[in-house]
């Protein structure tokens, strides 16, 4: 406030000084101009009398050359000039002062020279014989006068500004001092300028109102924060200018923001086009909803406008992580589509073979061959249905399992016994390395897991290849490693082999059979047994699957 008063006083002083100096210069200049015009008219009248008596000889005898004297004939020809050769001068018939003198008897005109910063005043007087006598004088312009007086004017102005600054500083401090010493906590106790009494009374009243409002706002803020901070969903409130008014920690976590962006534009969280479109839509007064892709997660954004009267004042944005929900829906759709396709394939084959046989188009000696194909496809269909039922049961997690002490070595041996015939037909050798070791497990699930891993290892092996099981244990864990010398799995497919119905080489898979659910069943079984599974593979060099289980089951 002191600075403002000081600046105001200094501004007024500077303005007054400037205007005063300008006014003085203007008055002086105006007086000089008027005085010169009078002198020129007097001088012209004096010279006119002499010229009328003696002619140009009189002008030649005039010794004072402070003014320029020009004698002009009726036709504008210069007869005499005291500062130039009359014969070389141009005709003056078109000069303004000459024309005015011819018409009115006398005429004035002034012309300004930018080069010399001078103004020349011309006064012309018509004589009795019709000739014109012109007298002119030069006068410095305002700028020239200022330039001549610049140094003394600057000194005077500087001195006056210093004095003004001292006075302004003293006055402003005296005015502001009582105001600076006000006790705004107790405004009613202040004794100051009478003009401030109404203001202090209002401040006292507002202090009490503000205190009550702050206490109420603090209570509401604490309640709001308690509710929003315990929400799993993200909540953001923005104003009509897209600035973030408030947000809970879940919102910052969803956008993975390290620092709170409150007070900044909501666009700092996500600059994607669909996000911007949703914000623009809700701030225009419409409901907006979309799915955002944030850091590999699917976030459902639901935005509603905050309307006051007919104007949208802001928006409330709710963010819900629906990644798991969408994944489940996609898996269900994909599972249904794959099951329909896998069921349709064997059923089509069975129906086709049966229709051919029913139509009598098959020779008697070919009937066993067609019957064998029907049996093979029906077995494939039966295996698919059993696998689907089993994986559905694993998904539901409603089956009550009996946990018991199981010999892992015996489980692996039984799996090899069941697959021995298949392995021999494909010329694949089976090996088990390890001793008898026991763990708490659901026998059927462990047998399914080991069987399916070994079955895949045999099916996708090479001629004269091998499948080896390595059993190791620690004080708390048992590890089952199934290693084969088969075709291997490309790196880009390794993350998907545990998906339902996923096959790396679909054409090869049809030749060797299988439902595409084997490894998916393995993954679910291992998960239900609280174990872990890791796949390592190199294309053309075989695959290694490691399953780890705790020896003692923990609920």
Coordinates of C-alpha atoms in Angstrom, one line a residue:
X1 CA 0.0 0.0 0.0
X2 CA 2.9 2.4 0.8
X3 CA 4.4 1.8 -2.6
X4 CA 1.1 2.4 -4.3
X5 CA 0.5 5.7 -2.5
X6 CA 4.1 6.7 -3.1
X7 CA 3.8 5.8 -6.8
X8 CA 0.5 7.7 -7.0
X9 CA 1.9 10.8 -5.5
X10 CA 5.0 10.6 -7.7
X11 CA 2.8 10.1 -10.8
X12 CA 0.7 13.1 -9.9
X13 CA 3.9 15.2 -9.3
X14 CA 5.5 14.1 -12.6
X15 CA 2.3 14.6 -14.5
X16 CA 1.8 18.1 -13.0
X17 CA 5.5 19.0 -13.7
X18 CA 5.3 17.7 -17.3
X19 CA 2.0 19.4 -18.0
X20 CA 3.2 22.7 -16.4
X21 CA 6.4 22.7 -18.4
X22 CA 4.5 21.9 -21.6
X23 CA 2.0 24.7 -20.9
X24 CA 4.8 27.2 -20.2
X25 CA 6.7 26.2 -23.4
X26 CA 3.4 26.5 -25.3
X27 CA 2.5 29.9 -24.0
X28 CA 6.1 31.2 -24.6
X29 CA 6.1 29.8 -28.1
X30 CA 2.7 31.2 -28.8
X31 CA 3.8 34.6 -27.6
X32 CA 7.0 34.5 -29.6
X33 CA 5.0 33.6 -32.7
X34 CA 2.5 36.4 -32.2
X35 CA 5.2 38.9 -31.5
X36 CA 7.1 37.9 -34.7
X37 CA 4.0 38.3 -36.8
X38 CA 3.4 41.8 -35.4
X39 CA 7.0 42.8 -36.0
X40 CA 6.9 41.4 -39.6
X41 CA 3.7 43.4 -40.3
X42 CA 5.2 46.6 -38.9
X43 CA 8.4 46.1 -40.8
X44 CA 6.5 45.4 -44.0
X45 CA 4.4 48.6 -43.5
X46 CA 7.6 50.6 -42.9
X47 CA 9.4 49.2 -46.0
X48 CA 6.3 49.7 -48.1
X49 CA 6.3 53.4 -47.5
X50 CA 10.0 53.6 -48.5
X51 CA 9.5 51.5 -51.7
X52 CA 6.5 53.6 -52.8
X53 CA 8.7 56.7 -52.4
X54 CA 12.1 55.6 -53.7
X55 CA 11.5 52.2 -55.4
X56 CA 14.0 49.3 -55.2
X57 CA 16.8 51.7 -54.4
X58 CA 15.4 52.1 -51.0
X59 CA 15.5 48.3 -50.4
X60 CA 19.1 48.2 -51.6
X61 CA 20.1 50.7 -48.9
X62 CA 18.5 48.7 -46.1
X63 CA 21.4 47.4 -44.0
X64 CA 19.5 45.3 -41.5
X65 CA 19.3 41.8 -43.0
X66 CA 17.8 40.0 -40.0
X67 CA 14.6 39.6 -42.0
X68 CA 14.4 38.5 -45.6
X69 CA 12.9 41.1 -47.9
X70 CA 11.5 40.1 -51.3
X71 CA 9.9 42.5 -53.8
X72 CA 7.5 40.8 -56.3
X73 CA 6.0 42.1 -59.5
X74 CA 2.3 41.7 -60.4
X75 CA 3.0 38.6 -62.5
X76 CA 5.0 36.9 -59.7
X77 CA 8.5 37.8 -61.0
X78 CA 10.9 38.6 -58.2
X79 CA 12.3 42.1 -58.6
X80 CA 14.4 42.2 -55.5
X81 CA 15.6 39.9 -52.8
X82 CA 18.1 40.9 -50.1
X83 CA 19.5 37.3 -49.6
X84 CA 19.4 35.8 -53.1
X85 CA 19.9 36.8 -56.7
X86 CA 16.4 37.9 -58.0
X87 CA 17.1 36.7 -61.6
X88 CA 17.7 33.1 -60.5
X89 CA 14.6 32.9 -58.2
X90 CA 11.4 31.1 -59.3
X91 CA 8.2 32.8 -60.1
X92 CA 6.2 33.5 -56.8
X93 CA 2.7 33.8 -58.3
X94 CA 1.7 30.4 -56.8
X95 CA 2.9 31.3 -53.3
X96 CA 0.1 31.4 -50.7
X97 CA 1.1 34.7 -49.1
X98 CA 1.4 36.3 -52.6
X99 CA -2.1 35.2 -53.6
X100 CA -3.6 36.3 -50.3
X101 CA -1.9 39.8 -50.6
X102 CA -3.3 40.2 -54.2
X103 CA -6.8 39.3 -53.0
X104 CA -7.0 40.8 -49.6
X105 CA -4.2 43.4 -49.6
X106 CA -2.1 41.5 -47.1
X107 CA -1.5 37.8 -46.4
X108 CA 0.4 35.5 -44.1
X109 CA 1.8 32.0 -44.4
X110 CA 4.2 29.8 -42.5
X111 CA 6.3 26.9 -43.8
X112 CA 8.2 24.4 -41.7
X113 CA 11.6 22.9 -42.5
X114 CA 12.2 19.4 -41.2
X115 CA 15.9 19.6 -42.1
X116 CA 16.6 22.8 -40.1
X117 CA 13.9 22.3 -37.5
X118 CA 12.8 25.9 -38.3
X119 CA 9.5 27.6 -39.1
X120 CA 9.5 30.5 -41.6
X121 CA 6.8 33.1 -41.3
X122 CA 6.0 35.1 -44.5
X123 CA 4.0 38.4 -44.5
X124 CA 3.1 39.9 -47.8
X125 CA 1.7 43.4 -48.4
X126 CA 0.2 44.7 -51.7
X127 CA 1.5 48.2 -52.7
X128 CA -0.5 50.8 -54.5
X129 CA 0.9 50.0 -57.9
X130 CA -0.1 46.3 -57.5
X131 CA 3.4 45.0 -56.6
X132 CA 3.8 42.9 -53.5
X133 CA 6.4 43.4 -50.8
X134 CA 7.1 40.2 -48.7
X135 CA 9.0 40.1 -45.4
X136 CA 9.9 36.8 -43.8
X137 CA 11.6 35.7 -40.6
X138 CA 12.6 32.3 -39.2
X139 CA 11.6 31.0 -35.8
X140 CA 12.9 27.8 -34.0
X141 CA 10.4 25.0 -33.6
X142 CA 9.2 23.8 -30.2
X143 CA 11.6 20.9 -30.4
X144 CA 14.5 23.2 -31.2
X145 CA 13.6 25.4 -28.3
X146 CA 13.3 22.4 -26.0
X147 CA 16.7 21.1 -27.3
X148 CA 18.3 24.4 -26.6
X149 CA 16.8 24.4 -23.1
X150 CA 17.3 20.7 -22.5
X151 CA 20.1 20.8 -20.0
X152 CA 18.7 23.4 -17.6
X153 CA 15.2 21.8 -18.0
X154 CA 16.5 18.4 -17.1
X155 CA 18.4 19.7 -14.1
X156 CA 15.3 21.6 -12.9
X157 CA 13.1 18.6 -13.5
X158 CA 15.5 16.2 -11.7
X159 CA 15.7 18.5 -8.6
X160 CA 11.9 18.8 -8.5
X161 CA 11.4 15.0 -8.8
X162 CA 13.8 14.4 -5.9
X163 CA 12.0 16.8 -3.7
X164 CA 8.7 15.2 -4.8
X165 CA 10.0 11.8 -4.0
X166 CA 11.1 12.8 -0.5
X167 CA 7.7 14.4 0.2
X168 CA 5.8 11.5 -1.3
X169 CA 7.8 8.9 0.8
X170 CA 7.2 10.8 4.0
X171 CA 3.5 11.3 3.3
X172 CA 2.8 7.8 2.2
X173 CA 4.5 6.3 5.3
X174 CA 2.5 8.5 7.6
X175 CA -0.8 7.6 5.9
X176 CA -0.1 3.8 5.9
X177 CA 1.5 3.4 9.3
X178 CA -1.8 3.3 11.3
X179 CA -3.3 0.9 8.7
X180 CA -0.2 -1.4 9.0
X181 CA -0.7 -1.5 12.8
X182 CA -4.3 -2.7 12.6
X183 CA -5.2 -5.7 14.7
X184 CA -7.4 -7.6 12.3
X185 CA -8.0 -10.4 14.8
X186 CA -9.8 -7.9 17.0
X187 CA -10.9 -5.2 14.6
X188 CA -13.4 -3.7 17.0
X189 CA -10.6 -2.6 19.4
X190 CA -8.7 -0.5 16.8
X191 CA -8.9 3.3 16.9
X192 CA -7.9 4.7 13.6
X193 CA -9.3 6.9 10.9
X194 CA -13.0 7.5 11.2
X195 CA -13.5 6.6 7.6
X196 CA -12.3 3.0 8.4
X197 CA -14.7 2.3 11.2
X198 CA -17.5 0.8 9.0
X199 CA -14.9 -1.4 7.3
X200 CA -13.5 -2.6 10.7
X201 CA -17.1 -3.4 11.8
X202 CA -17.7 -5.5 8.7
X203 CA -14.4 -7.3 9.2
X204 CA -15.3 -8.2 12.7
X205 CA -18.7 -9.5 11.6
X206 CA -17.1 -11.4 8.7
X207 CA -14.5 -12.9 11.0
X208 CA -17.1 -14.6 13.0
X209 CA -19.0 -15.9 10.0
X210 CA -15.8 -17.1 8.3
X211 CA -14.8 -18.9 11.5
X212 CA -18.1 -20.8 11.6
X213 CA -17.9 -21.6 7.9
X214 CA -14.3 -22.9 8.2
X215 CA -15.3 -25.2 11.0
X216 CA -18.3 -26.5 9.1
X217 CA -16.2 -26.8 5.8
X218 CA -13.4 -28.6 7.7
X219 CA -15.9 -31.1 9.2
X220 CA -17.5 -31.7 5.7
X221 CA -14.0 -32.1 4.1
X222 CA -12.9 -34.6 6.7
X223 CA -16.1 -36.6 6.1
X224 CA -15.8 -36.4 2.3
X225 CA -12.1 -37.4 2.5
X226 CA -12.9 -40.3 4.8
X227 CA -15.4 -41.6 2.3
X228 CA -13.4 -41.0 -0.9
X229 CA -10.1 -42.3 0.4
X230 CA -11.7 -45.6 1.3
X231 CA -13.1 -46.1 -2.2
X232 CA -11.4 -48.5 -4.6
X233 CA -12.8 -46.4 -7.4
X234 CA -11.1 -43.3 -8.5
X235 CA -13.0 -40.0 -8.0
X236 CA -12.1 -36.7 -9.6
X237 CA -13.9 -33.4 -9.4
X238 CA -13.1 -30.7 -12.0
X239 CA -14.4 -27.2 -12.7
X240 CA -15.6 -25.9 -16.0
X241 CA -12.1 -24.9 -17.0
X242 CA -10.9 -28.6 -16.6
X243 CA -8.9 -27.7 -13.4
X244 CA -8.8 -30.5 -10.8
X245 CA -10.6 -29.4 -7.6
X246 CA -10.2 -32.7 -5.7
X247 CA -9.3 -36.3 -6.3
X248 CA -8.8 -39.4 -4.1
X249 CA -5.7 -41.5 -3.9
X250 CA -7.3 -44.3 -6.0
X251 CA -7.5 -41.8 -8.9
X252 CA -3.8 -40.9 -8.6
X253 CA -2.9 -44.6 -8.4
X254 CA -4.9 -45.5 -11.5
X255 CA -3.1 -42.8 -13.5
X256 CA 0.2 -43.7 -11.8
X257 CA 0.8 -40.1 -10.8
X258 CA 3.5 -39.6 -8.2
X259 CA 2.6 -36.1 -7.1
X260 CA -0.9 -34.6 -6.6
X261 CA -2.0 -32.6 -9.6
X262 CA -4.7 -30.7 -7.8
X263 CA -5.1 -27.2 -9.3
X264 CA -3.8 -28.4 -12.7
X265 CA -5.8 -29.3 -15.8
X266 CA -7.2 -32.8 -15.8
X267 CA -5.5 -33.2 -19.2
X268 CA -2.2 -33.6 -17.4
X269 CA -3.4 -37.1 -16.4
X270 CA -4.1 -38.3 -19.9
X271 CA -3.7 -36.5 -23.2
X272 CA -5.4 -39.2 -25.3
X273 CA -8.0 -38.0 -27.8
X274 CA -10.9 -40.1 -26.5
X275 CA -10.2 -38.8 -22.9
X276 CA -10.2 -35.2 -24.1
X277 CA -13.4 -35.8 -26.1
X278 CA -15.1 -37.3 -23.0
X279 CA -14.1 -34.3 -20.8
X280 CA -15.3 -31.8 -23.5
X281 CA -18.6 -33.8 -23.8
X282 CA -19.3 -33.7 -20.0
X283 CA -18.4 -30.0 -19.7
X284 CA -20.9 -29.3 -22.5
X285 CA -23.6 -30.7 -20.2
X286 CA -23.8 -34.3 -21.4
X287 CA -23.2 -37.7 -19.7
X288 CA -19.9 -39.3 -20.9
X289 CA -18.7 -42.9 -20.6
X290 CA -15.9 -44.8 -22.1
X291 CA -13.1 -47.4 -21.5
X292 CA -9.6 -46.1 -21.1
X293 CA -6.4 -48.1 -21.6
X294 CA -4.2 -47.1 -18.7
X295 CA -0.9 -48.9 -18.1
X296 CA -2.2 -52.2 -19.5
X297 CA -5.5 -51.9 -17.5
X298 CA -9.0 -51.3 -18.7
X299 CA -10.5 -48.3 -16.8
X300 CA -14.2 -47.5 -17.2
X301 CA -14.7 -43.7 -17.0
X302 CA -18.1 -42.4 -16.0
X303 CA -18.5 -38.6 -16.1
X304 CA -21.5 -36.5 -15.1
X305 CA -21.8 -32.7 -15.4
X306 CA -22.4 -30.5 -12.4
X307 CA -25.1 -28.0 -13.5
X308 CA -26.2 -24.9 -11.7
X309 CA -29.2 -23.3 -13.3
X310 CA -28.6 -23.5 -17.0
X311 CA -24.8 -23.4 -16.7
X312 CA -22.3 -26.3 -16.4
X313 CA -20.0 -25.5 -13.5
X314 CA -17.9 -28.6 -13.6
X315 CA -18.0 -32.4 -13.6
X316 CA -17.6 -35.5 -11.4
X317 CA -15.5 -38.3 -12.9
X318 CA -15.7 -41.9 -11.6
X319 CA -12.9 -44.3 -12.6
X320 CA -13.5 -48.1 -12.2
X321 CA -10.9 -50.8 -13.0
X322 CA -12.8 -53.3 -15.1
X323 CA -9.8 -55.2 -16.4
X324 CA -10.7 -58.5 -14.7
X325 CA -14.4 -58.2 -15.7
X326 CA -13.6 -57.6 -19.4
X327 CA -11.0 -60.4 -19.3
X328 CA -13.6 -62.8 -17.9
X329 CA -16.1 -61.7 -20.5
X330 CA -13.6 -62.2 -23.3
X331 CA -12.6 -65.6 -22.0
X332 CA -16.2 -66.7 -21.8
X333 CA -16.9 -65.5 -25.3
X334 CA -13.7 -67.1 -26.6
X335 CA -14.3 -70.3 -24.7
X336 CA -17.9 -70.6 -26.1
X337 CA -16.7 -69.9 -29.6
X338 CA -13.8 -72.5 -29.3
X339 CA -16.0 -75.1 -27.7
X340 CA -18.6 -74.7 -30.5
X341 CA -15.9 -75.0 -33.1
X342 CA -14.2 -78.0 -31.5
X343 CA -17.6 -79.8 -31.0
X344 CA -18.7 -79.1 -34.5
X345 CA -15.6 -80.6 -36.1
X346 CA -15.9 -84.2 -34.9
X347 CA -19.7 -84.1 -35.0
X348 CA -19.6 -83.1 -38.7
X349 CA -17.2 -85.9 -39.4
X350 CA -19.4 -88.5 -37.5
X351 CA -22.5 -87.2 -39.3
X352 CA -20.8 -87.3 -42.7
X353 CA -19.5 -90.9 -42.3
X354 CA -22.8 -92.1 -40.9
X355 CA -24.8 -90.4 -43.8
X356 CA -22.5 -92.1 -46.4
X357 CA -23.0 -95.5 -44.7
X358 CA -26.8 -94.9 -44.4
X359 CA -27.0 -94.2 -48.1
X360 CA -25.4 -97.5 -49.0
X361 CA -22.5 -95.7 -50.7
X362 CA -19.9 -97.7 -48.7
X363 CA -18.7 -101.1 -49.8
X364 CA -18.9 -103.9 -47.3
X365 CA -15.2 -104.3 -47.0
X366 CA -14.9 -100.5 -46.2
X367 CA -17.5 -100.5 -43.4
X368 CA -14.9 -101.3 -40.7
X369 CA -12.7 -98.5 -41.9
X370 CA -15.6 -95.9 -41.8
X371 CA -16.7 -97.3 -38.4
X372 CA -13.2 -96.9 -37.1
X373 CA -13.2 -93.2 -38.2
X374 CA -16.6 -92.7 -36.5
X375 CA -15.2 -94.3 -33.3
X376 CA -12.0 -92.2 -33.5
X377 CA -14.0 -89.0 -33.9
X378 CA -16.5 -90.0 -31.1
X379 CA -13.6 -90.7 -28.8
X380 CA -12.2 -87.2 -29.7
X381 CA -15.6 -85.7 -29.0
X382 CA -15.8 -87.6 -25.7
X383 CA -12.3 -86.5 -24.6
X384 CA -13.2 -82.9 -25.5
X385 CA -16.4 -83.0 -23.4
X386 CA -14.6 -84.5 -20.5
X387 CA -11.9 -81.8 -20.7
X388 CA -14.5 -79.1 -20.9
X389 CA -16.3 -80.5 -17.9
X390 CA -13.1 -80.7 -15.9
X391 CA -11.9 -77.2 -16.7
X392 CA -15.4 -75.9 -15.9
X393 CA -15.2 -77.6 -12.5
X394 CA -11.8 -76.0 -11.9
X395 CA -13.2 -72.6 -12.9
X396 CA -16.1 -72.9 -10.6
X397 CA -13.9 -73.9 -7.6
X398 CA -16.9 -75.4 -6.0
X399 CA -15.7 -79.0 -6.0
X400 CA -14.6 -80.2 -2.6
X401 CA -11.2 -81.8 -2.9
X402 CA -9.6 -84.3 -0.5
X403 CA -6.1 -83.5 0.4
X404 CA -3.9 -86.5 1.2
X405 CA -0.3 -87.6 1.3
X406 CA 0.8 -88.5 -2.3
X407 CA 3.9 -90.2 -3.5
X408 CA 5.1 -87.9 -6.4
X409 CA 7.4 -90.5 -7.8
X410 CA 4.6 -93.0 -8.1
X411 CA 2.3 -90.4 -9.8
X412 CA 5.0 -89.8 -12.4
X413 CA 5.6 -93.5 -12.9
X414 CA 1.8 -94.1 -13.4
X415 CA 1.6 -91.3 -15.9
X416 CA 4.4 -92.9 -17.9
X417 CA 2.7 -96.3 -17.7
X418 CA -0.5 -94.9 -19.2
X419 CA 1.5 -93.2 -22.0
X420 CA 3.9 -96.0 -22.6
X421 CA 2.0 -97.3 -25.7
X422 CA 1.7 -93.9 -27.3
X423 CA 5.4 -93.2 -26.6
X424 CA 6.4 -96.5 -28.2
X425 CA 4.3 -95.8 -31.3
X426 CA 6.1 -92.5 -31.7
X427 CA 9.5 -94.0 -30.8
X428 CA 9.9 -91.7 -27.8
X429 CA 11.9 -92.9 -24.8
X430 CA 10.7 -92.2 -21.2
X431 CA 13.0 -91.5 -18.2
X432 CA 12.4 -90.7 -14.5
X433 CA 15.3 -89.3 -12.4
X434 CA 14.6 -89.1 -8.7
X435 CA 13.6 -90.9 -5.6
X436 CA 10.3 -91.4 -3.8
X437 CA 9.1 -88.2 -2.2
X438 CA 5.7 -87.3 -0.7
X439 CA 3.6 -84.2 -0.4
X440 CA 0.1 -83.2 0.6
X441 CA -2.0 -82.8 -2.6
X442 CA -5.3 -83.7 -4.3
X443 CA -4.3 -86.9 -6.1
X444 CA -6.5 -86.5 -9.1
X445 CA -5.4 -82.9 -9.8
X446 CA -1.7 -83.8 -9.5
X447 CA -2.1 -86.9 -11.7
X448 CA -4.0 -84.7 -14.3
X449 CA -1.2 -82.1 -14.3
X450 CA 1.6 -84.6 -14.7
X451 CA -0.3 -86.7 -17.3
X452 CA -1.1 -83.7 -19.5
X453 CA 2.4 -82.3 -19.4
X454 CA 3.9 -85.7 -20.3
X455 CA 1.2 -86.3 -23.0
X456 CA 2.1 -83.0 -24.7
X457 CA 5.8 -83.7 -24.4
X458 CA 5.3 -87.1 -26.2
X459 CA 2.9 -85.7 -28.9
X460 CA 5.2 -82.9 -29.9
X461 CA 8.4 -84.9 -29.8
X462 CA 10.6 -86.1 -32.6
X463 CA 11.4 -89.6 -33.8
X464 CA 13.8 -91.3 -31.4
X465 CA 13.3 -88.5 -28.9
X466 CA 13.0 -88.6 -25.2
X467 CA 10.9 -87.3 -22.3
X468 CA 12.6 -87.0 -18.9
X469 CA 11.1 -86.2 -15.5
X470 CA 13.5 -84.8 -12.8
X471 CA 12.3 -84.9 -9.2
X472 CA 14.0 -82.8 -6.6
X473 CA 13.0 -81.6 -3.1
X474 CA 14.0 -79.2 -0.4
X475 CA 12.9 -79.0 3.2
X476 CA 9.6 -77.3 2.1
X477 CA 9.2 -77.8 -1.6
X478 CA 9.0 -80.5 -4.3
X479 CA 10.0 -79.7 -7.9
X480 CA 8.8 -81.7 -10.9
X481 CA 10.7 -80.9 -14.2
X482 CA 9.4 -82.4 -17.4
X483 CA 11.9 -82.0 -20.2
X484 CA 11.5 -83.2 -23.8
X485 CA 13.5 -83.1 -27.0
X486 CA 10.6 -82.1 -29.2
X487 CA 9.9 -79.3 -31.7
X488 CA 9.9 -76.5 -29.1
X489 CA 7.7 -73.5 -28.8
X490 CA 8.4 -70.2 -30.6
X491 CA 9.1 -67.3 -28.2
X492 CA 6.1 -65.3 -29.3
X493 CA 3.8 -68.2 -28.5
X494 CA 5.2 -69.1 -25.1
X495 CA 3.0 -66.7 -23.2
X496 CA -0.2 -68.1 -24.8
X497 CA 0.2 -71.9 -24.7
X498 CA -1.7 -72.1 -21.4
X499 CA -4.7 -70.4 -22.9
X500 CA -7.7 -72.6 -23.7
X501 CA -7.8 -74.1 -27.2
X502 CA -4.6 -72.3 -28.2
X503 CA -2.3 -74.3 -30.5
X504 CA 1.0 -73.2 -31.8
X505 CA 0.7 -75.2 -35.1
X506 CA -2.9 -75.9 -35.7
X507 CA -2.3 -78.1 -38.8
X508 CA 0.2 -80.3 -36.9
X509 CA -2.2 -80.5 -33.9
X510 CA -5.0 -81.9 -36.0
X511 CA -2.7 -84.7 -37.2
X512 CA -1.7 -85.8 -33.7
X513 CA -5.0 -85.1 -32.0
X514 CA -5.8 -83.2 -28.8
X515 CA -8.4 -80.7 -27.6
X516 CA -6.2 -77.7 -26.9
X517 CA -7.2 -77.8 -23.3
X518 CA -4.4 -79.9 -21.8
X519 CA -2.0 -77.1 -20.7
X520 CA -4.9 -75.0 -19.6
X521 CA -6.1 -77.9 -17.3
X522 CA -2.5 -78.1 -16.1
X523 CA -2.3 -74.4 -15.2
X524 CA -5.6 -74.6 -13.3
X525 CA -4.7 -77.8 -11.5
X526 CA -1.3 -76.4 -10.4
X527 CA -3.0 -73.2 -9.2
X528 CA -5.6 -75.1 -7.2
X529 CA -2.7 -77.1 -5.6
X530 CA -1.1 -73.7 -4.6
X531 CA 1.9 -74.4 -6.9
X532 CA 3.7 -72.5 -9.6
X533 CA 4.5 -73.4 -13.2
X534 CA 7.3 -72.1 -15.4
X535 CA 7.9 -72.9 -19.1
X536 CA 11.2 -72.7 -20.9
X537 CA 11.5 -73.6 -24.5
X538 CA 13.6 -73.0 -27.6
X539 CA 12.3 -73.7 -31.0
X540 CA 13.8 -76.9 -32.4
X541 CA 15.6 -77.8 -29.1
X542 CA 12.7 -79.0 -26.9
X543 CA 10.7 -77.7 -24.0
X544 CA 11.1 -77.8 -20.2
X545 CA 8.2 -77.3 -17.8
X546 CA 8.9 -76.9 -14.1
X547 CA 6.1 -77.3 -11.5
X548 CA 6.8 -76.5 -7.8
X549 CA 4.6 -77.4 -4.9
X550 CA 4.7 -77.0 -1.1
X551 CA 5.1 -80.3 0.8
X552 CA 2.5 -79.3 3.4
X553 CA -0.8 -77.9 2.3
X554 CA -1.8 -74.5 3.8
X555 CA -5.4 -73.3 3.8

